[in-house]
mmCIF file of C-alpha atoms in Angstrom:
data_model
loop_
_atom_site.group_PDB
_atom_site.id
_atom_site.type_symbol
_atom_site.label_atom_id
_atom_site.label_comp_id
_atom_site.label_asym_id
_atom_site.label_seq_id
_atom_site.Cartn_x
_atom_site.Cartn_y
_atom_site.Cartn_z
ATOM 1 C CA UNK G 1 2.315 -16.511 -12.640
ATOM 2 C CA UNK G 2 2.724 -13.687 -15.162
ATOM 3 C CA UNK G 3 0.569 -15.292 -17.866
ATOM 4 C CA UNK G 4 -2.502 -15.208 -15.598
ATOM 5 C CA UNK G 5 -1.938 -11.734 -14.195
ATOM 6 C CA UNK G 6 -2.654 -8.489 -16.039
ATOM 7 C CA UNK G 7 0.507 -6.435 -15.541
ATOM 8 C CA UNK G 8 -0.674 -3.112 -16.959
ATOM 9 C CA UNK G 9 -3.346 -1.046 -15.226
ATOM 10 C CA UNK G 10 -6.035 0.637 -17.370
ATOM 11 C CA UNK G 11 -3.870 1.319 -20.426
ATOM 12 C CA UNK G 12 -5.753 2.420 -23.545
ATOM 13 C CA UNK G 13 -4.365 2.258 -27.099
ATOM 14 C CA UNK G 14 -4.493 6.067 -27.303
ATOM 15 C CA UNK G 15 -2.524 6.393 -24.076
ATOM 16 C CA UNK G 16 0.016 3.751 -25.009
ATOM 17 C CA UNK G 17 0.574 5.299 -28.445
ATOM 18 C CA UNK G 18 2.135 8.323 -26.715
ATOM 19 C CA UNK G 19 4.765 6.112 -25.115
ATOM 20 C CA UNK G 20 7.467 6.609 -27.760
ATOM 21 C CA UNK G 21 6.751 10.311 -28.376
ATOM 22 C CA UNK G 22 6.495 11.890 -24.933
ATOM 23 C CA UNK G 23 7.793 11.759 -21.398
ATOM 24 C CA UNK G 24 5.111 9.409 -20.210
ATOM 25 C CA UNK G 25 3.869 8.042 -16.845
ATOM 26 C CA UNK G 26 1.434 5.146 -16.522
ATOM 27 C CA UNK G 27 0.308 2.556 -14.001
ATOM 28 C CA UNK G 28 1.302 -1.094 -13.662
ATOM 29 C CA UNK G 29 0.804 -3.970 -11.201
ATOM 30 C CA UNK G 30 4.290 -5.494 -10.952
ATOM 31 C CA UNK G 31 4.597 -4.226 -7.387
ATOM 32 C CA UNK G 32 1.746 -6.565 -6.403
ATOM 33 C CA UNK G 33 3.814 -9.649 -7.289
ATOM 34 C CA UNK G 34 5.784 -11.597 -4.688
ATOM 35 C CA UNK G 35 9.036 -11.374 -6.662
ATOM 36 C CA UNK G 36 10.174 -8.120 -5.062
ATOM 37 C CA UNK G 37 9.844 -8.662 -1.301
ATOM 38 C CA UNK G 38 12.905 -8.793 0.958
ATOM 39 C CA UNK G 39 13.096 -12.602 1.021
ATOM 40 C CA UNK G 40 12.836 -12.800 -2.756
ATOM 41 C CA UNK G 41 15.469 -10.074 -3.241
ATOM 42 C CA UNK G 42 17.858 -11.889 -0.886
ATOM 43 C CA UNK G 43 17.329 -15.116 -2.803
ATOM 44 C CA UNK G 44 17.917 -13.280 -6.100
ATOM 45 C CA UNK G 45 21.134 -11.652 -4.850
ATOM 46 C CA UNK G 46 22.316 -14.991 -3.481
ATOM 47 C CA UNK G 47 21.863 -16.725 -6.857
ATOM 48 C CA UNK G 48 23.024 -13.859 -9.062
ATOM 49 C CA UNK G 49 26.605 -14.013 -10.455
ATOM 50 C CA UNK G 50 28.749 -11.355 -8.789
ATOM 51 C CA UNK G 51 30.320 -10.509 -12.161
ATOM 52 C CA UNK G 52 26.907 -9.139 -13.218
ATOM 53 C CA UNK G 53 26.224 -7.233 -10.003
ATOM 54 C CA UNK G 54 27.073 -3.529 -10.163
ATOM 55 C CA UNK G 55 27.752 -1.915 -6.782
ATOM 56 C CA UNK G 56 28.032 1.873 -6.690
ATOM 57 C CA UNK G 57 28.079 4.807 -4.349
ATOM 58 C CA UNK G 58 27.767 8.498 -5.090
ATOM 59 C CA UNK G 59 27.898 12.009 -3.669
ATOM 60 C CA UNK G 60 25.062 14.459 -3.081
ATOM 61 C CA UNK G 61 25.811 17.107 -5.724
ATOM 62 C CA UNK G 62 24.150 16.285 -9.075
ATOM 63 C CA UNK G 63 26.786 18.295 -10.980
ATOM 64 C CA UNK G 64 29.698 16.199 -9.605
ATOM 65 C CA UNK G 65 29.351 12.983 -11.561
ATOM 66 C CA UNK G 66 32.992 12.207 -10.739
ATOM 67 C CA UNK G 67 31.682 11.194 -7.283
ATOM 68 C CA UNK G 68 30.070 8.089 -8.824
ATOM 69 C CA UNK G 69 32.235 5.141 -7.753
ATOM 70 C CA UNK G 70 32.311 1.414 -8.411
ATOM 71 C CA UNK G 71 32.705 -0.998 -5.503
ATOM 72 C CA UNK G 72 32.763 -4.643 -4.540
ATOM 73 C CA UNK G 73 30.797 -6.750 -2.072
ATOM 74 C CA UNK G 74 33.795 -8.305 -0.350
ATOM 75 C CA UNK G 75 32.664 -11.161 1.887
ATOM 76 C CA UNK G 76 29.124 -9.899 2.431
ATOM 77 C CA UNK G 77 26.302 -12.317 1.770
ATOM 78 C CA UNK G 78 23.034 -11.425 0.041
ATOM 79 C CA UNK G 79 21.163 -10.447 3.232
ATOM 80 C CA UNK G 80 24.043 -8.157 4.270
ATOM 81 C CA UNK G 81 24.111 -6.511 0.841
ATOM 82 C CA UNK G 82 20.402 -5.773 1.086
ATOM 83 C CA UNK G 83 20.929 -4.345 4.577
ATOM 84 C CA UNK G 84 23.735 -2.120 3.237
ATOM 85 C CA UNK G 85 21.353 -0.792 0.579
ATOM 86 C CA UNK G 86 18.731 -0.146 3.254
ATOM 87 C CA UNK G 87 20.988 1.772 5.671
ATOM 88 C CA UNK G 88 23.840 3.134 3.532
ATOM 89 C CA UNK G 89 24.385 5.074 0.308
ATOM 90 C CA UNK G 90 24.542 2.188 -2.097
ATOM 91 C CA UNK G 91 23.190 1.441 -5.562
ATOM 92 C CA UNK G 92 22.926 -2.245 -6.518
ATOM 93 C CA UNK G 93 22.434 -2.926 -10.231
ATOM 94 C CA UNK G 94 21.419 -6.560 -10.701
ATOM 95 C CA UNK G 95 22.316 -6.742 -14.393
ATOM 96 C CA UNK G 96 20.978 -9.156 -16.996
ATOM 97 C CA UNK G 97 18.278 -10.651 -14.771
ATOM 98 C CA UNK G 98 16.635 -12.286 -17.798
ATOM 99 C CA UNK G 99 19.806 -14.238 -18.555
ATOM 100 C CA UNK G 100 20.220 -15.657 -15.064
ATOM 101 C CA UNK G 101 16.717 -15.975 -13.573
ATOM 102 C CA UNK G 102 13.939 -17.674 -15.590
ATOM 103 C CA UNK G 103 11.137 -16.343 -13.383
ATOM 104 C CA UNK G 104 12.186 -12.731 -14.091
ATOM 105 C CA UNK G 105 12.665 -13.481 -17.794
ATOM 106 C CA UNK G 106 9.103 -14.846 -17.874
ATOM 107 C CA UNK G 107 7.848 -11.687 -16.185
ATOM 108 C CA UNK G 108 9.629 -9.293 -18.565
ATOM 109 C CA UNK G 109 8.485 -11.178 -21.662
ATOM 110 C CA UNK G 110 4.904 -11.177 -20.351
ATOM 111 C CA UNK G 111 5.234 -7.459 -19.677
ATOM 112 C CA UNK G 112 6.250 -6.757 -23.272
ATOM 113 C CA UNK G 113 3.456 -9.010 -24.519
ATOM 114 C CA UNK G 114 1.016 -6.895 -22.492
ATOM 115 C CA UNK G 115 2.607 -3.721 -23.881
ATOM 116 C CA UNK G 116 2.232 -4.814 -27.489
ATOM 117 C CA UNK G 117 -1.392 -5.802 -26.838
ATOM 118 C CA UNK G 118 -2.081 -2.354 -25.319
ATOM 119 C CA UNK G 119 -0.356 -0.491 -28.146
ATOM 120 C CA UNK G 120 -1.337 -1.905 -31.562
ATOM 121 C CA UNK G 121 1.544 -1.595 -34.009
ATOM 122 C CA UNK G 122 4.230 -1.571 -31.320
ATOM 123 C CA UNK G 123 6.966 -4.068 -32.241
ATOM 124 C CA UNK G 124 9.743 -4.600 -29.686
ATOM 125 C CA UNK G 125 12.835 -6.818 -29.697
ATOM 126 C CA UNK G 126 16.222 -7.160 -27.955
ATOM 127 C CA UNK G 127 14.547 -7.091 -24.549
ATOM 128 C CA UNK G 128 16.755 -6.800 -21.463
ATOM 129 C CA UNK G 129 16.223 -5.913 -17.817
ATOM 130 C CA UNK G 130 18.185 -4.857 -14.750
ATOM 131 C CA UNK G 131 16.795 -4.856 -11.211
ATOM 132 C CA UNK G 132 17.800 -1.734 -9.263
ATOM 133 C CA UNK G 133 18.002 -1.866 -5.440
ATOM 134 C CA UNK G 134 19.130 1.380 -3.854
ATOM 135 C CA UNK G 135 19.401 3.316 -0.603
ATOM 136 C CA UNK G 136 16.806 5.862 0.601
ATOM 137 C CA UNK G 137 18.860 8.894 -0.533
ATOM 138 C CA UNK G 138 20.834 7.392 -3.405
ATOM 139 C CA UNK G 139 20.944 9.129 -6.776
ATOM 140 C CA UNK G 140 21.804 8.509 -10.406
ATOM 141 C CA UNK G 141 23.529 11.304 -12.286
ATOM 142 C CA UNK G 142 22.321 12.974 -15.474
ATOM 143 C CA UNK G 143 22.731 10.512 -18.347
ATOM 144 C CA UNK G 144 21.115 9.100 -21.459
ATOM 145 C CA UNK G 145 20.398 5.554 -22.616
ATOM 146 C CA UNK G 146 20.906 4.284 -26.157
ATOM 147 C CA UNK G 147 18.033 1.748 -26.310
ATOM 148 C CA UNK G 148 14.445 2.618 -25.476
ATOM 149 C CA UNK G 149 14.216 2.555 -21.680
ATOM 150 C CA UNK G 150 11.336 2.117 -19.204
ATOM 151 C CA UNK G 151 11.559 2.424 -15.410
ATOM 152 C CA UNK G 152 8.988 0.294 -13.550
ATOM 153 C CA UNK G 153 8.919 1.400 -9.918
ATOM 154 C CA UNK G 154 8.185 -1.174 -7.224
ATOM 155 C CA UNK G 155 9.187 0.014 -3.729
ATOM 156 C CA UNK G 156 10.114 3.318 -2.069
ATOM 157 C CA UNK G 157 9.824 6.730 -3.669
ATOM 158 C CA UNK G 158 12.061 8.588 -6.125
ATOM 159 C CA UNK G 159 12.064 11.848 -8.028
ATOM 160 C CA UNK G 160 12.843 11.745 -11.732
ATOM 161 C CA UNK G 161 13.961 14.682 -13.882
ATOM 162 C CA UNK G 162 13.634 14.107 -17.647
ATOM 163 C CA UNK G 163 14.950 16.792 -20.022
ATOM 164 C CA UNK G 164 12.994 16.960 -23.300
ATOM 165 C CA UNK G 165 15.079 16.492 -26.429
ATOM 166 C CA UNK G 166 13.543 19.631 -27.918
ATOM 167 C CA UNK G 167 15.297 21.668 -25.204
ATOM 168 C CA UNK G 168 18.519 20.956 -27.181
ATOM 169 C CA UNK G 169 20.698 20.607 -24.074
ATOM 170 C CA UNK G 170 22.101 17.364 -25.452
ATOM 171 C CA UNK G 171 23.793 17.708 -28.830
ATOM 172 C CA UNK G 172 23.799 15.262 -31.729
ATOM 173 C CA UNK G 173 27.584 14.995 -31.297
ATOM 174 C CA UNK G 174 27.075 13.898 -27.689
ATOM 175 C CA UNK G 175 24.608 11.192 -28.733
ATOM 176 C CA UNK G 176 27.058 10.029 -31.405
ATOM 177 C CA UNK G 177 29.853 9.907 -28.838
ATOM 178 C CA UNK G 178 27.812 7.791 -26.431
ATOM 179 C CA UNK G 179 26.765 5.391 -29.193
ATOM 180 C CA UNK G 180 30.372 5.076 -30.380
ATOM 181 C CA UNK G 181 31.646 4.453 -26.856
ATOM 182 C CA UNK G 182 33.776 7.611 -26.886
ATOM 183 C CA UNK G 183 31.695 9.155 -24.099
ATOM 184 C CA UNK G 184 30.210 7.690 -20.950
ATOM 185 C CA UNK G 185 26.409 7.618 -20.723
ATOM 186 C CA UNK G 186 26.860 9.882 -17.663
ATOM 187 C CA UNK G 187 27.112 13.448 -18.986
ATOM 188 C CA UNK G 188 28.130 16.840 -17.643
ATOM 189 C CA UNK G 189 25.198 18.607 -16.001
ATOM 190 C CA UNK G 190 24.266 22.157 -15.031
ATOM 191 C CA UNK G 191 21.681 22.800 -12.298
ATOM 192 C CA UNK G 192 19.924 25.528 -14.314
ATOM 193 C CA UNK G 193 18.790 22.850 -16.777
ATOM 194 C CA UNK G 194 16.287 21.706 -14.134
ATOM 195 C CA UNK G 195 14.090 24.603 -15.252
ATOM 196 C CA UNK G 196 13.639 22.742 -18.555
ATOM 197 C CA UNK G 197 12.878 19.354 -17.013
ATOM 198 C CA UNK G 198 9.686 17.410 -16.609
ATOM 199 C CA UNK G 199 9.751 16.338 -12.940
ATOM 200 C CA UNK G 200 7.775 13.451 -11.505
ATOM 201 C CA UNK G 201 7.686 11.879 -8.031
ATOM 202 C CA UNK G 202 7.528 8.198 -8.848
ATOM 203 C CA UNK G 203 5.400 5.966 -6.614
ATOM 204 C CA UNK G 204 5.251 2.151 -6.460
ATOM 205 C CA UNK G 205 2.984 0.943 -9.246
ATOM 206 C CA UNK G 206 4.059 3.672 -11.680
ATOM 207 C CA UNK G 207 6.201 3.459 -14.794
ATOM 208 C CA UNK G 208 8.006 6.324 -16.472
ATOM 209 C CA UNK G 209 9.490 6.338 -19.940
ATOM 210 C CA UNK G 210 10.643 8.931 -22.475
ATOM 211 C CA UNK G 211 11.696 9.177 -26.113
ATOM 212 C CA UNK G 212 14.932 7.400 -26.947
ATOM 213 C CA UNK G 213 18.106 9.343 -25.981
ATOM 214 C CA UNK G 214 16.215 11.656 -23.579
ATOM 215 C CA UNK G 215 18.641 12.682 -20.777
ATOM 216 C CA UNK G 216 17.411 12.141 -17.234
ATOM 217 C CA UNK G 217 18.497 11.831 -13.617
ATOM 218 C CA UNK G 218 17.028 10.270 -10.465
ATOM 219 C CA UNK G 219 17.121 10.944 -6.704
ATOM 220 C CA UNK G 220 15.565 8.566 -4.157
ATOM 221 C CA UNK G 221 13.393 10.415 -1.661
ATOM 222 C CA UNK G 222 12.022 7.768 0.717
ATOM 223 C CA UNK G 223 12.755 4.215 1.799
ATOM 224 C CA UNK G 224 14.631 1.343 0.203
ATOM 225 C CA UNK G 225 13.991 1.734 -3.520
ATOM 226 C CA UNK G 226 13.415 -1.176 -5.890
ATOM 227 C CA UNK G 227 12.795 -0.648 -9.611
ATOM 228 C CA UNK G 228 12.896 -2.786 -12.722
ATOM 229 C CA UNK G 229 14.646 -1.062 -15.615
ATOM 230 C CA UNK G 230 13.768 -2.604 -18.970
ATOM 231 C CA UNK G 231 15.324 -1.830 -22.330
ATOM 232 C CA UNK G 232 14.174 -2.756 -25.797
ATOM 233 C CA UNK G 233 14.516 -1.800 -29.399
ATOM 234 C CA UNK G 234 11.940 -1.076 -32.079
ATOM 235 C CA UNK G 235 12.608 -0.726 -35.821
ATOM 236 C CA UNK G 236 12.452 3.061 -35.383
ATOM 237 C CA UNK G 237 14.809 3.002 -32.380
ATOM 238 C CA UNK G 238 17.303 0.843 -34.278
ATOM 239 C CA UNK G 239 17.164 3.223 -37.242
ATOM 240 C CA UNK G 240 17.702 6.230 -34.976
ATOM 241 C CA UNK G 241 20.846 4.702 -33.492
ATOM 242 C CA UNK G 242 22.093 3.669 -36.928
ATOM 243 C CA UNK G 243 21.527 7.141 -38.401
ATOM 244 C CA UNK G 244 23.646 8.730 -35.672
ATOM 245 C CA UNK G 245 26.327 6.055 -36.043
ATOM 246 C CA UNK G 246 26.300 6.441 -39.833
ATOM 247 C CA UNK G 247 26.748 10.201 -39.573
ATOM 248 C CA UNK G 248 29.841 9.753 -37.414
ATOM 249 C CA UNK G 249 31.282 6.906 -39.477
ATOM 250 C CA UNK G 250 30.821 8.525 -42.878
ATOM 251 C CA UNK G 251 32.200 11.869 -41.685
ATOM 252 C CA UNK G 252 35.313 10.023 -40.543
ATOM 253 C CA UNK G 253 35.477 7.890 -43.693
ATOM 254 C CA UNK G 254 34.464 10.342 -46.402
ATOM 255 C CA UNK G 255 34.588 13.822 -44.888
ATOM 256 C CA UNK G 256 31.729 16.238 -45.384
ATOM 257 C CA UNK G 257 29.028 17.222 -42.946
ATOM 258 C CA UNK G 258 26.781 14.128 -42.474
ATOM 259 C CA UNK G 259 24.543 15.755 -39.839
ATOM 260 C CA UNK G 260 20.977 14.997 -40.931
ATOM 261 C CA UNK G 261 19.018 12.948 -38.386
ATOM 262 C CA UNK G 262 15.552 12.551 -39.912
ATOM 263 C CA UNK G 263 14.200 8.989 -39.755
ATOM 264 C CA UNK G 264 11.611 8.943 -42.560
ATOM 265 C CA UNK G 265 12.234 8.608 -46.280
ATOM 266 C CA UNK G 266 14.877 7.144 -48.532
ATOM 267 C CA UNK G 267 17.908 9.024 -47.144
ATOM 268 C CA UNK G 268 17.923 7.478 -43.637
ATOM 269 C CA UNK G 269 17.001 4.076 -45.082
ATOM 270 C CA UNK G 270 19.988 4.256 -47.460
ATOM 271 C CA UNK G 271 22.225 5.540 -44.660
ATOM 272 C CA UNK G 272 21.239 2.608 -42.434
ATOM 273 C CA UNK G 273 21.759 0.095 -45.254
ATOM 274 C CA UNK G 274 25.201 1.517 -46.079
ATOM 275 C CA UNK G 275 26.252 1.298 -42.429
ATOM 276 C CA UNK G 276 25.164 -2.338 -42.258
ATOM 277 C CA UNK G 277 27.223 -3.078 -45.393
ATOM 278 C CA UNK G 278 30.274 -1.346 -43.913
ATOM 279 C CA UNK G 279 30.041 -3.501 -40.805
ATOM 280 C CA UNK G 280 30.657 -6.553 -43.020
ATOM 281 C CA UNK G 281 33.529 -5.171 -45.112
ATOM 282 C CA UNK G 282 37.110 -5.227 -43.743
ATOM 283 C CA UNK G 283 38.636 -1.784 -43.967
ATOM 284 C CA UNK G 284 35.248 -0.057 -43.923
ATOM 285 C CA UNK G 285 34.046 -1.514 -40.634
ATOM 286 C CA UNK G 286 33.472 1.071 -37.858
ATOM 287 C CA UNK G 287 35.557 0.533 -34.703
ATOM 288 C CA UNK G 288 33.754 -1.446 -32.009
ATOM 289 C CA UNK G 289 32.542 0.692 -29.086
ATOM 290 C CA UNK G 290 34.855 0.299 -26.112
ATOM 291 C CA UNK G 291 32.712 1.729 -23.322
ATOM 292 C CA UNK G 292 34.033 2.945 -19.991
ATOM 293 C CA UNK G 293 34.829 0.774 -16.978
ATOM 294 C CA UNK G 294 35.025 2.422 -13.572
ATOM 295 C CA UNK G 295 37.897 1.347 -11.297
ATOM 296 C CA UNK G 296 36.976 -0.455 -8.062
ATOM 297 C CA UNK G 297 37.540 2.101 -5.285
ATOM 298 C CA UNK G 298 35.530 0.851 -2.289
ATOM 299 C CA UNK G 299 34.180 -2.194 -0.500
ATOM 300 C CA UNK G 300 30.746 -2.452 1.100
ATOM 301 C CA UNK G 301 31.118 -2.504 4.885
ATOM 302 C CA UNK G 302 28.115 -2.416 7.234
ATOM 303 C CA UNK G 303 30.188 -0.682 9.925
ATOM 304 C CA UNK G 304 31.577 2.104 7.693
ATOM 305 C CA UNK G 305 29.890 5.494 7.103
ATOM 306 C CA UNK G 306 27.250 5.049 4.391
ATOM 307 C CA UNK G 307 28.378 1.357 4.339
ATOM 308 C CA UNK G 308 31.280 2.449 2.111
ATOM 309 C CA UNK G 309 34.893 1.638 3.041
ATOM 310 C CA UNK G 310 37.384 3.196 0.613
ATOM 311 C CA UNK G 311 40.138 0.911 -0.655
ATOM 312 C CA UNK G 312 43.678 2.155 -0.324
ATOM 313 C CA UNK G 313 45.821 2.441 -3.454
ATOM 314 C CA UNK G 314 47.483 -0.956 -3.001
ATOM 315 C CA UNK G 315 44.093 -2.694 -2.818
ATOM 316 C CA UNK G 316 42.897 -0.755 -5.885
ATOM 317 C CA UNK G 317 45.905 -1.987 -7.851
ATOM 318 C CA UNK G 318 45.245 -5.569 -6.724
ATOM 319 C CA UNK G 319 41.635 -5.321 -7.881
ATOM 320 C CA UNK G 320 42.658 -3.765 -11.212
ATOM 321 C CA UNK G 321 44.989 -6.677 -11.946
ATOM 322 C CA UNK G 322 42.696 -9.419 -10.628
#
């Protein structure tokens, strides 16, 4: 399938070389594959472990990220879940598709092979992918991702706001906090920041990406939306994360400022090496990131408004202790 099908459309080395430096849109052909039709999505949802299926709903105000809620499928089957996404206000995050579905793992690996062919010198590793299935007006709040992230759009339409790092609306301390697990990836947002954003209406057959740690948000504008979100690391991306983590760890361990974030030269190389050593030494090891887990507050219900039925407090406690 994927090995005999060119997944990228008219990429040149010069174009692809901009991928890690700029907010970047390009064309692909994943939407022409049969893997993302309704029947295939139902089959995927039916086979996918529920423990790795994120189900969310949200409000309509991009500044109220507290409206983002985690839910559960209840007794709904795969076809009913897809129908809830089509008619409600639901975001389905089919996590770790490469781990559970060989045909999607083959596709993602072929995609990265095509990417590295199109961009000489690009070296990627730690590939992962989530399939996103979401309602016509669903949204994702302002947030940043720690790995390098690419959004391959397949069905429906969505508007993406990406906020260039040079606008300085996200601080180094915020990036450190996300990497350390002290902060959620979803961040506080102010509407006036939209004046700084690069905005793109994403169509099927388009991919958008941005430099690592670039904050962004998404609003669906038409139809059931299906996108493949892939993440990867490069040596430079790994160093960037390690430099931020080293700054936080060595400030806590040794005091001082530890604020420099340059990636070239002997200082960041030494900083990265020292952090790797600390991870192996008891007493010097940084605490493991804890992350944030949302409580389960609703159940998907095709008869409820937006297909969202809130759980009462007793049900929430049962879910929390399950």
